[in-house]
Amino acid sequence: MKNSDYILVVDDDKKLTDLIGSFLSKNGYAVEVEHNGEDAVRRVFAVPPRLIVLDLMMPGMDGLAVCRAVRSHYAGPIIMLTALNDDIDEVTGLEVGADDYLGKPVRPRVLLAHIRALLRRCDEGRSMLGNITEKPRNCIEVGCIVVDAGAREVIQAGTRIDFTTSEFDLLWLLASNAGDVLEREKIHEALFRVEYDGLDRTVDLRISRIRKKLGDDPKSPTIIKTVTGSGYLFARTA
């Protein structure tokens, strides 16, 4: 199997991996499965997958440990799955290098939408970087924040801030519409190209992570504001 040709699903629940593997295979993806963390790490180091779907809670080496172990050598997207509903676990998962987070029981159609969105963004990012000398770089400057789509980097008051692929995509969308309220449903559809079902917390979680990295007080944000009952607004004076 060639590098980046397959999706690796890591979960000790064999029924779930069979379900996910079958569904993704029917939708055109090559799928490999591991049921414990140690074997997953060895596989990633030997033949890096295009994307990893990783369960948080596994006996022995759990998802957080796997994520930490591979992240310094693996640059592809990681989607973390968990049956827990604790925000601390969500934040921890993203801090160790996960790009996305979905709660169990995960619906295959929703997982597929997230996989497609992450892979599409990664491919678009590589394409932009590959053609950077052929066309001008897209930059948005709002207050002291510069969002550069060409380099896929964010500079705040002269300091570069690291964002995951998924975080950058959302920040770019908000900054591109600075001063306008973006409905949560519209954000979700723009990022994942699938209808928002009202239960997916991915957008809210990413907003939380972006705010933290920008130093935006979550209780009284001044950069990315919550518009109750509607969505989010990137302030023009950020």
C-alpha positions as protocol buffer text, in pm:
chain_id: "A"
residue {
  index: 1
  type: MET
  ca { x: 0 y: 0 z: 0 }
}
residue {
  index: 2
  type: LYS
  ca { x: 136 y: 339 z: -101 }
}
residue {
  index: 3
  type: ASN
  ca { x: 178 y: 633 z: 134 }
}
residue {
  index: 4
  type: SER
  ca { x: -140 y: 839 z: 186 }
}
residue {
  index: 5
  type: ASP
  ca { x: -360 y: 587 z: 2 }
}
residue {
  index: 6
  type: TYR
  ca { x: -564 y: 475 z: 301 }
}
residue {
  index: 7
  type: ILE
  ca { x: -760 y: 579 z: 608 }
}
residue {
  index: 8
  type: LEU
  ca { x: -659 y: 418 z: 937 }
}
residue {
  index: 9
  type: VAL
  ca { x: -940 y: 346 z: 1185 }
}
residue {
  index: 10
  type: VAL
  ca { x: -822 y: 278 z: 1541 }
}
residue {
  index: 11
  type: ASP
  ca { x: -1082 y: 150 z: 1790 }
}
residue {
  index: 12
  type: ASP
  ca { x: -1109 y: -153 z: 2018 }
}
residue {
  index: 13
  type: ASP
  ca { x: -1478 y: -191 z: 1925 }
}
residue {
  index: 14
  type: LYS
  ca { x: -1463 y: -443 z: 1639 }
}
residue {
  index: 15
  type: LYS
  ca { x: -1830 y: -401 z: 1549 }
}
residue {
  index: 16
  type: LEU
  ca { x: -1778 y: -28 z: 1508 }
}
residue {
  index: 17
  type: THR
  ca { x: -1462 y: -66 z: 1301 }
}
residue {
  index: 18
  type: ASP
  ca { x: -1643 y: -317 z: 1077 }
}
residue {
  index: 19
  type: LEU
  ca { x: -1930 y: -70 z: 1030 }
}
residue {
  index: 20
  type: ILE
  ca { x: -1705 y: 229 z: 961 }
}
residue {
  index: 21
  type: GLY
  ca { x: -1469 y: 30 z: 742 }
}
residue {
  index: 22
  type: SER
  ca { x: -1752 y: -109 z: 531 }
}
residue {
  index: 23
  type: PHE
  ca { x: -1919 y: 230 z: 491 }
}
residue {
  index: 24
  type: LEU
  ca { x: -1597 y: 410 z: 395 }
}
residue {
  index: 25
  type: SER
  ca { x: -1501 y: 134 z: 154 }
}
residue {
  index: 26
  type: LYS
  ca { x: -1837 y: 166 z: -21 }
}
residue {
  index: 27
  type: ASN
  ca { x: -1762 y: 537 z: -59 }
}
residue {
  index: 28
  type: GLY
  ca { x: -1432 y: 481 z: -233 }
}
residue {
  index: 29
  type: TYR
  ca { x: -1176 y: 479 z: 50 }
}
residue {
  index: 30
  type: ALA
  ca { x: -919 y: 212 z: 128 }
}
residue {
  index: 31
  type: VAL
  ca { x: -944 y: 134 z: 500 }
}
residue {
  index: 32
  type: GLU
  ca { x: -704 y: -31 z: 744 }
}
residue {
  index: 33
  type: VAL
  ca { x: -803 y: -113 z: 1103 }
}
residue {
  index: 34
  type: GLU
  ca { x: -613 y: -146 z: 1430 }
}
residue {
  index: 35
  type: HIS
  ca { x: -771 y: -242 z: 1761 }
}
residue {
  index: 36
  type: ASN
  ca { x: -501 y: -124 z: 2002 }
}
residue {
  index: 37
  type: GLY
  ca { x: -286 y: 184 z: 2033 }
}
residue {
  index: 38
  type: GLU
  ca { x: 58 y: 26 z: 2019 }
}
residue {
  index: 39
  type: ASP
  ca { x: -11 y: -146 z: 1685 }
}
residue {
  index: 40
  type: ALA
  ca { x: -163 y: 175 z: 1550 }
}
residue {
  index: 41
  type: VAL
  ca { x: 152 y: 374 z: 1630 }
}
residue {
  index: 42
  type: ARG
  ca { x: 373 y: 115 z: 1461 }
}
residue {
  index: 43
  type: ARG
  ca { x: 153 y: 118 z: 1151 }
}
residue {
  index: 44
  type: VAL
  ca { x: 152 y: 499 z: 1127 }
}
residue {
  index: 45
  type: PHE
  ca { x: 531 y: 509 z: 1151 }
}
residue {
  index: 46
  type: ALA
  ca { x: 570 y: 231 z: 892 }
}
residue {
  index: 47
  type: VAL
  ca { x: 316 y: 354 z: 634 }
}
residue {
  index: 48
  type: PRO
  ca { x: 154 y: 691 z: 718 }
}
residue {
  index: 49
  type: PRO
  ca { x: -216 y: 697 z: 627 }
}
residue {
  index: 50
  type: ARG
  ca { x: -396 y: 980 z: 458 }
}
residue {
  index: 51
  type: LEU
  ca { x: -617 y: 1032 z: 765 }
}
residue {
  index: 52
  type: ILE
  ca { x: -663 y: 868 z: 1107 }
}
residue {
  index: 53
  type: VAL
  ca { x: -995 y: 804 z: 1283 }
}
residue {
  index: 54
  type: LEU
  ca { x: -893 y: 748 z: 1645 }
}
residue {
  index: 55
  type: ASP
  ca { x: -1095 y: 634 z: 1947 }
}
residue {
  index: 56
  type: LEU
  ca { x: -1018 y: 824 z: 2267 }
}
residue {
  index: 57
  type: MET
  ca { x: -1095 y: 550 z: 2519 }
}
residue {
  index: 58
  type: MET
  ca { x: -904 y: 225 z: 2454 }
}
residue {
  index: 59
  type: PRO
  ca { x: -746 y: -19 z: 2699 }
}
residue {
  index: 60
  type: GLY
  ca { x: -371 y: 13 z: 2733 }
}
residue {
  index: 61
  type: MET
  ca { x: -247 y: 297 z: 2511 }
}
residue {
  index: 62
  type: ASP
  ca { x: -547 y: 529 z: 2471 }
}
residue {
  index: 63
  type: GLY
  ca { x: -622 y: 774 z: 2191 }
}
residue {
  index: 64
  type: LEU
  ca { x: -453 y: 1070 z: 2358 }
}
residue {
  index: 65
  type: ALA
  ca { x: -130 y: 872 z: 2398 }
}
residue {
  index: 66
  type: VAL
  ca { x: -146 y: 756 z: 2037 }
}
residue {
  index: 67
  type: CYS
  ca { x: -201 y: 1111 z: 1918 }
}
residue {
  index: 68
  type: ARG
  ca { x: 96 y: 1238 z: 2118 }
}
residue {
  index: 69
  type: ALA
  ca { x: 317 y: 954 z: 1994 }
}
residue {
  index: 70
  type: VAL
  ca { x: 252 y: 1003 z: 1623 }
}
residue {
  index: 71
  type: ARG
  ca { x: 200 y: 1377 z: 1594 }
}
residue {
  index: 72
  type: SER
  ca { x: 567 y: 1474 z: 1576 }
}
residue {
  index: 73
  type: HIS
  ca { x: 611 y: 1242 z: 1275 }
}
residue {
  index: 74
  type: TYR
  ca { x: 265 y: 1246 z: 1118 }
}
residue {
  index: 75
  type: ALA
  ca { x: 122 y: 1564 z: 962 }
}
residue {
  index: 76
  type: GLY
  ca { x: -208 y: 1426 z: 831 }
}
residue {
  index: 77
  type: PRO
  ca { x: -553 y: 1489 z: 979 }
}
residue {
  index: 78
  type: ILE
  ca { x: -667 y: 1306 z: 1294 }
}
residue {
  index: 79
  type: ILE
  ca { x: -1035 y: 1273 z: 1390 }
}
residue {
  index: 80
  type: MET
  ca { x: -1089 y: 1178 z: 1753 }
}
residue {
  index: 81
  type: LEU
  ca { x: -1392 y: 972 z: 1856 }
}
residue {
  index: 82
  type: THR
  ca { x: -1522 y: 945 z: 2211 }
}
residue {
  index: 83
  type: ALA
  ca { x: -1826 y: 836 z: 2406 }
}
residue {
  index: 84
  type: LEU
  ca { x: -1760 y: 1103 z: 2669 }
}
residue {
  index: 85
  type: ASN
  ca { x: -1930 y: 1441 z: 2680 }
}
residue {
  index: 86
  type: ASP
  ca { x: -1667 y: 1623 z: 2884 }
}
residue {
  index: 87
  type: ASP
  ca { x: -1532 y: 1948 z: 2737 }
}
residue {
  index: 88
  type: ILE
  ca { x: -1200 y: 1887 z: 2914 }
}
residue {
  index: 89
  type: ASP
  ca { x: -1149 y: 1569 z: 2711 }
}
residue {
  index: 90
  type: GLU
  ca { x: -1237 y: 1754 z: 2389 }
}
residue {
  index: 91
  type: VAL
  ca { x: -987 y: 2030 z: 2461 }
}
residue {
  index: 92
  type: THR
  ca { x: -718 y: 1780 z: 2563 }
}
residue {
  index: 93
  type: GLY
  ca { x: -766 y: 1584 z: 2243 }
}
residue {
  index: 94
  type: LEU
  ca { x: -719 y: 1893 z: 2030 }
}
residue {
  index: 95
  type: GLU
  ca { x: -424 y: 2014 z: 2233 }
}
residue {
  index: 96
  type: VAL
  ca { x: -229 y: 1695 z: 2164 }
}
residue {
  index: 97
  type: GLY
  ca { x: -282 y: 1733 z: 1790 }
}
residue {
  index: 98
  type: ALA
  ca { x: -628 y: 1611 z: 1685 }
}
residue {
  index: 99
  type: ASP
  ca { x: -789 y: 1813 z: 1405 }
}
residue {
  index: 100
  type: ASP
  ca { x: -1149 y: 1721 z: 1468 }
}
residue {
  index: 101
  type: TYR
  ca { x: -1368 y: 1567 z: 1736 }
}
residue {
  index: 102
  type: LEU
  ca { x: -1686 y: 1359 z: 1707 }
}
residue {
  index: 103
  type: GLY
  ca { x: -1892 y: 1204 z: 1984 }
}
residue {
  index: 104
  type: LYS
  ca { x: -2014 y: 846 z: 1986 }
}
residue {
  index: 105
  type: PRO
  ca { x: -2233 y: 692 z: 1870 }
}
residue {
  index: 106
  type: VAL
  ca { x: -2095 y: 835 z: 1548 }
}
residue {
  index: 107
  type: ARG
  ca { x: -2312 y: 821 z: 1239 }
}
residue {
  index: 108
  type: PRO
  ca { x: -2117 y: 700 z: 935 }
}
residue {
  index: 109
  type: ARG
  ca { x: -2265 y: 970 z: 712 }
}
residue {
  index: 110
  type: VAL
  ca { x: -2150 y: 1245 z: 950 }
}
residue {
  index: 111
  type: LEU
  ca { x: -1805 y: 1090 z: 985 }
}
residue {
  index: 112
  type: LEU
  ca { x: -1777 y: 1070 z: 606 }
}
residue {
  index: 113
  type: ALA
  ca { x: -1862 y: 1439 z: 574 }
}
residue {
  index: 114
  type: HIS
  ca { x: -1591 y: 1532 z: 825 }
}
residue {
  index: 115
  type: ILE
  ca { x: -1337 y: 1309 z: 652 }
}
residue {
  index: 116
  type: ARG
  ca { x: -1412 y: 1459 z: 312 }
}
residue {
  index: 117
  type: ALA
  ca { x: -1393 y: 1812 z: 449 }
}
residue {
  index: 118
  type: LEU
  ca { x: -1056 y: 1758 z: 619 }
}
residue {
  index: 119
  type: LEU
  ca { x: -902 y: 1587 z: 317 }
}
residue {
  index: 120
  type: ARG
  ca { x: -1038 y: 1855 z: 85 }
}
residue {
  index: 121
  type: ARG
  ca { x: -891 y: 2132 z: 300 }
}
residue {
  index: 122
  type: CYS
  ca { x: -555 y: 1958 z: 317 }
}
residue {
  index: 123
  type: ASP
  ca { x: -546 y: 1914 z: -59 }
}
residue {
  index: 124
  type: GLU
  ca { x: -647 y: 2275 z: -116 }
}
residue {
  index: 125
  type: GLY
  ca { x: -377 y: 2392 z: 125 }
}
residue {
  index: 126
  type: ARG
  ca { x: -106 y: 2193 z: -56 }
}
residue {
  index: 127
  type: SER
  ca { x: -228 y: 2325 z: -390 }
}
residue {
  index: 128
  type: MET
  ca { x: -213 y: 2685 z: -271 }
}
residue {
  index: 129
  type: LEU
  ca { x: 136 y: 2640 z: -133 }
}
residue {
  index: 130
  type: GLY
  ca { x: 250 y: 2471 z: -454 }
}
residue {
  index: 131
  type: ASN
  ca { x: 130 y: 2765 z: -664 }
}
residue {
  index: 132
  type: ILE
  ca { x: 234 y: 3041 z: -427 }
}
residue {
  index: 133
  type: THR
  ca { x: 483 y: 3192 z: -674 }
}
residue {
  index: 134
  type: GLU
  ca { x: 231 y: 3192 z: -955 }
}
residue {
  index: 135
  type: LYS
  ca { x: -42 y: 3396 z: -792 }
}
residue {
  index: 136
  type: PRO
  ca { x: -73 y: 3653 z: -513 }
}
residue {
  index: 137
  type: ARG
  ca { x: -123 y: 3533 z: -161 }
}
residue {
  index: 138
  type: ASN
  ca { x: -463 y: 3593 z: -8 }
}
residue {
  index: 139
  type: CYS
  ca { x: -431 y: 3794 z: 313 }
}
residue {
  index: 140
  type: ILE
  ca { x: -692 y: 3940 z: 542 }
}
residue {
  index: 141
  type: GLU
  ca { x: -593 y: 4194 z: 807 }
}
residue {
  index: 142
  type: VAL
  ca { x: -838 y: 4272 z: 1085 }
}
residue {
  index: 143
  type: GLY
  ca { x: -700 y: 4492 z: 1359 }
}
residue {
  index: 144
  type: CYS
  ca { x: -377 y: 4333 z: 1480 }
}
residue {
  index: 145
  type: ILE
  ca { x: -459 y: 3995 z: 1327 }
}
residue {
  index: 146
  type: VAL
  ca { x: -334 y: 3888 z: 983 }
}
residue {
  index: 147
  type: VAL
  ca { x: -475 y: 3569 z: 831 }
}
residue {
  index: 148
  type: ASP
  ca { x: -266 y: 3454 z: 535 }
}
residue {
  index: 149
  type: ALA
  ca { x: -434 y: 3188 z: 319 }
}
residue {
  index: 150
  type: GLY
  ca { x: -129 y: 3147 z: 96 }
}
residue {
  index: 151
  type: ALA
  ca { x: 105 y: 3052 z: 379 }
}
residue {
  index: 152
  type: ARG
  ca { x: -186 y: 2923 z: 591 }
}
residue {
  index: 153
  type: GLU
  ca { x: -60 y: 3112 z: 891 }
}
residue {
  index: 154
  type: VAL
  ca { x: -195 y: 3360 z: 1144 }
}
residue {
  index: 155
  type: ILE
  ca { x: 1 y: 3654 z: 1283 }
}
residue {
  index: 156
  type: GLN
  ca { x: -131 y: 3841 z: 1587 }
}
residue {
  index: 157
  type: ALA
  ca { x: 50 y: 4158 z: 1693 }
}
residue {
  index: 158
  type: GLY
  ca { x: 364 y: 4035 z: 1517 }
}
residue {
  index: 159
  type: THR
  ca { x: 356 y: 3686 z: 1669 }
}
residue {
  index: 160
  type: ARG
  ca { x: 285 y: 3374 z: 1464 }
}
residue {
  index: 161
  type: ILE
  ca { x: 16 y: 3150 z: 1615 }
}
residue {
  index: 162
  type: ASP
  ca { x: -16 y: 2784 z: 1519 }
}
residue {
  index: 163
  type: PHE
  ca { x: -356 y: 2653 z: 1415 }
}
residue {
  index: 164
  type: THR
  ca { x: -466 y: 2311 z: 1299 }
}
residue {
  index: 165
  type: THR
  ca { x: -601 y: 2279 z: 946 }
}
residue {
  index: 166
  type: SER
  ca { x: -961 y: 2276 z: 1066 }
}
residue {
  index: 167
  type: GLU
  ca { x: -911 y: 2574 z: 1300 }
}
residue {
  index: 168
  type: PHE
  ca { x: -749 y: 2778 z: 1024 }
}
residue {
  index: 169
  type: ASP
  ca { x: -1034 y: 2702 z: 783 }
}
residue {
  index: 170
  type: LEU
  ca { x: -1292 y: 2830 z: 1030 }
}
residue {
  index: 171
  type: LEU
  ca { x: -1088 y: 3137 z: 1122 }
}
residue {
  index: 172
  type: TRP
  ca { x: -1043 y: 3221 z: 753 }
}
residue {
  index: 173
  type: LEU
  ca { x: -1418 y: 3191 z: 697 }
}
residue {
  index: 174
  type: LEU
  ca { x: -1493 y: 3423 z: 990 }
}
residue {
  index: 175
  type: ALA
  ca { x: -1224 y: 3676 z: 900 }
}
residue {
  index: 176
  type: SER
  ca { x: -1341 y: 3679 z: 538 }
}
residue {
  index: 177
  type: ASN
  ca { x: -1680 y: 3793 z: 668 }
}
residue {
  index: 178
  type: ALA
  ca { x: -1559 y: 4027 z: 943 }
}
residue {
  index: 179
  type: GLY
  ca { x: -1844 y: 4239 z: 1076 }
}
residue {
  index: 180
  type: ASP
  ca { x: -2112 y: 3999 z: 956 }
}
residue {
  index: 181
  type: VAL
  ca { x: -2295 y: 3741 z: 1164 }
}
residue {
  index: 182
  type: LEU
  ca { x: -2244 y: 3389 z: 1031 }
}
residue {
  index: 183
  type: GLU
  ca { x: -2510 y: 3141 z: 1134 }
}
residue {
  index: 184
  type: ARG
  ca { x: -2385 y: 2819 z: 1288 }
}
residue {
  index: 185
  type: GLU
  ca { x: -2574 y: 2620 z: 1023 }
}
residue {
  index: 186
  type: LYS
  ca { x: -2411 y: 2815 z: 739 }
}
residue {
  index: 187
  type: ILE
  ca { x: -2065 y: 2773 z: 891 }
}
residue {
  index: 188
  type: HIS
  ca { x: -2116 y: 2399 z: 923 }
}
residue {
  index: 189
  type: GLU
  ca { x: -2242 y: 2367 z: 566 }
}
residue {
  index: 190
  type: ALA
  ca { x: -1952 y: 2577 z: 431 }
}
residue {
  index: 191
  type: LEU
  ca { x: -1689 y: 2370 z: 610 }
}
residue {
  index: 192
  type: PHE
  ca { x: -1837 y: 2023 z: 566 }
}
residue {
  index: 193
  type: ARG
  ca { x: -2077 y: 2061 z: 273 }
}
residue {
  index: 194
  type: VAL
  ca { x: -2342 y: 1868 z: 458 }
}
residue {
  index: 195
  type: GLU
  ca { x: -2660 y: 1988 z: 629 }
}
residue {
  index: 196
  type: TYR
  ca { x: -2626 y: 2078 z: 997 }
}
residue {
  index: 197
  type: ASP
  ca { x: -2831 y: 1846 z: 1217 }
}
residue {
  index: 198
  type: GLY
  ca { x: -2844 y: 2064 z: 1529 }
}
residue {
  index: 199
  type: LEU
  ca { x: -2642 y: 1823 z: 1744 }
}
residue {
  index: 200
  type: ASP
  ca { x: -2290 y: 1850 z: 1599 }
}
residue {
  index: 201
  type: ARG
  ca { x: -2073 y: 2062 z: 1832 }
}
residue {
  index: 202
  type: THR
  ca { x: -1771 y: 2076 z: 1602 }
}
residue {
  index: 203
  type: VAL
  ca { x: -1812 y: 2444 z: 1513 }
}
residue {
  index: 204
  type: ASP
  ca { x: -1854 y: 2549 z: 1877 }
}
residue {
  index: 205
  type: LEU
  ca { x: -1553 y: 2346 z: 1982 }
}
residue {
  index: 206
  type: ARG
  ca { x: -1334 y: 2499 z: 1714 }
}
residue {
  index: 207
  type: ILE
  ca { x: -1449 y: 2848 z: 1812 }
}
residue {
  index: 208
  type: SER
  ca { x: -1346 y: 2772 z: 2170 }
}
residue {
  index: 209
  type: ARG
  ca { x: -1000 y: 2656 z: 2060 }
}
residue {
  index: 210
  type: ILE
  ca { x: -949 y: 2957 z: 1830 }
}
residue {
  index: 211
  type: ARG
  ca { x: -1048 y: 3198 z: 2105 }
}
residue {
  index: 212
  type: LYS
  ca { x: -802 y: 3037 z: 2344 }
}
residue {
  index: 213
  type: LYS
  ca { x: -517 y: 3067 z: 2097 }
}
residue {
  index: 214
  type: LEU
  ca { x: -601 y: 3431 z: 2022 }
}
residue {
  index: 215
  type: GLY
  ca { x: -632 y: 3516 z: 2391 }
}
residue {
  index: 216
  type: ASP
  ca { x: -999 y: 3603 z: 2347 }
}
residue {
  index: 217
  type: ASP
  ca { x: -1180 y: 3580 z: 2683 }
}
residue {
  index: 218
  type: PRO
  ca { x: -1452 y: 3314 z: 2637 }
}
residue {
  index: 219
  type: LYS
  ca { x: -1675 y: 3482 z: 2897 }
}
residue {
  index: 220
  type: SER
  ca { x: -1653 y: 3820 z: 2727 }
}
residue {
  index: 221
  type: PRO
  ca { x: -1498 y: 3775 z: 2381 }
}
residue {
  index: 222
  type: THR
  ca { x: -1400 y: 4081 z: 2181 }
}
residue {
  index: 223
  type: ILE
  ca { x: -1256 y: 3912 z: 1870 }
}
residue {
  index: 224
  type: ILE
  ca { x: -1503 y: 3633 z: 1791 }
}
residue {
  index: 225
  type: LYS
  ca { x: -1836 y: 3725 z: 1939 }
}
residue {
  index: 226
  type: THR
  ca { x: -2126 y: 3491 z: 2003 }
}
residue {
  index: 227
  type: VAL
  ca { x: -2457 y: 3618 z: 1869 }
}
residue {
  index: 228
  type: THR
  ca { x: -2715 y: 3441 z: 2082 }
}
residue {
  index: 229
  type: GLY
  ca { x: -2960 y: 3233 z: 1884 }
}
residue {
  index: 230
  type: SER
  ca { x: -2777 y: 3296 z: 1560 }
}
residue {
  index: 231
  type: GLY
  ca { x: -2405 y: 3228 z: 1530 }
}
residue {
  index: 232
  type: TYR
  ca { x: -2069 y: 3405 z: 1543 }
}
residue {
  index: 233
  type: LEU
  ca { x: -1923 y: 3737 z: 1437 }
}
residue {
  index: 234
  type: PHE
  ca { x: -1557 y: 3826 z: 1378 }
}
residue {
  index: 235
  type: ALA
  ca { x: -1523 y: 4185 z: 1502 }
}
residue {
  index: 236
  type: ARG
  ca { x: -1382 y: 4438 z: 1252 }
}
residue {
  index: 237
  type: THR
  ca { x: -1164 y: 4586 z: 1527 }
}
residue {
  index: 238
  type: ALA
  ca { x: -1012 y: 4255 z: 1644 }
}
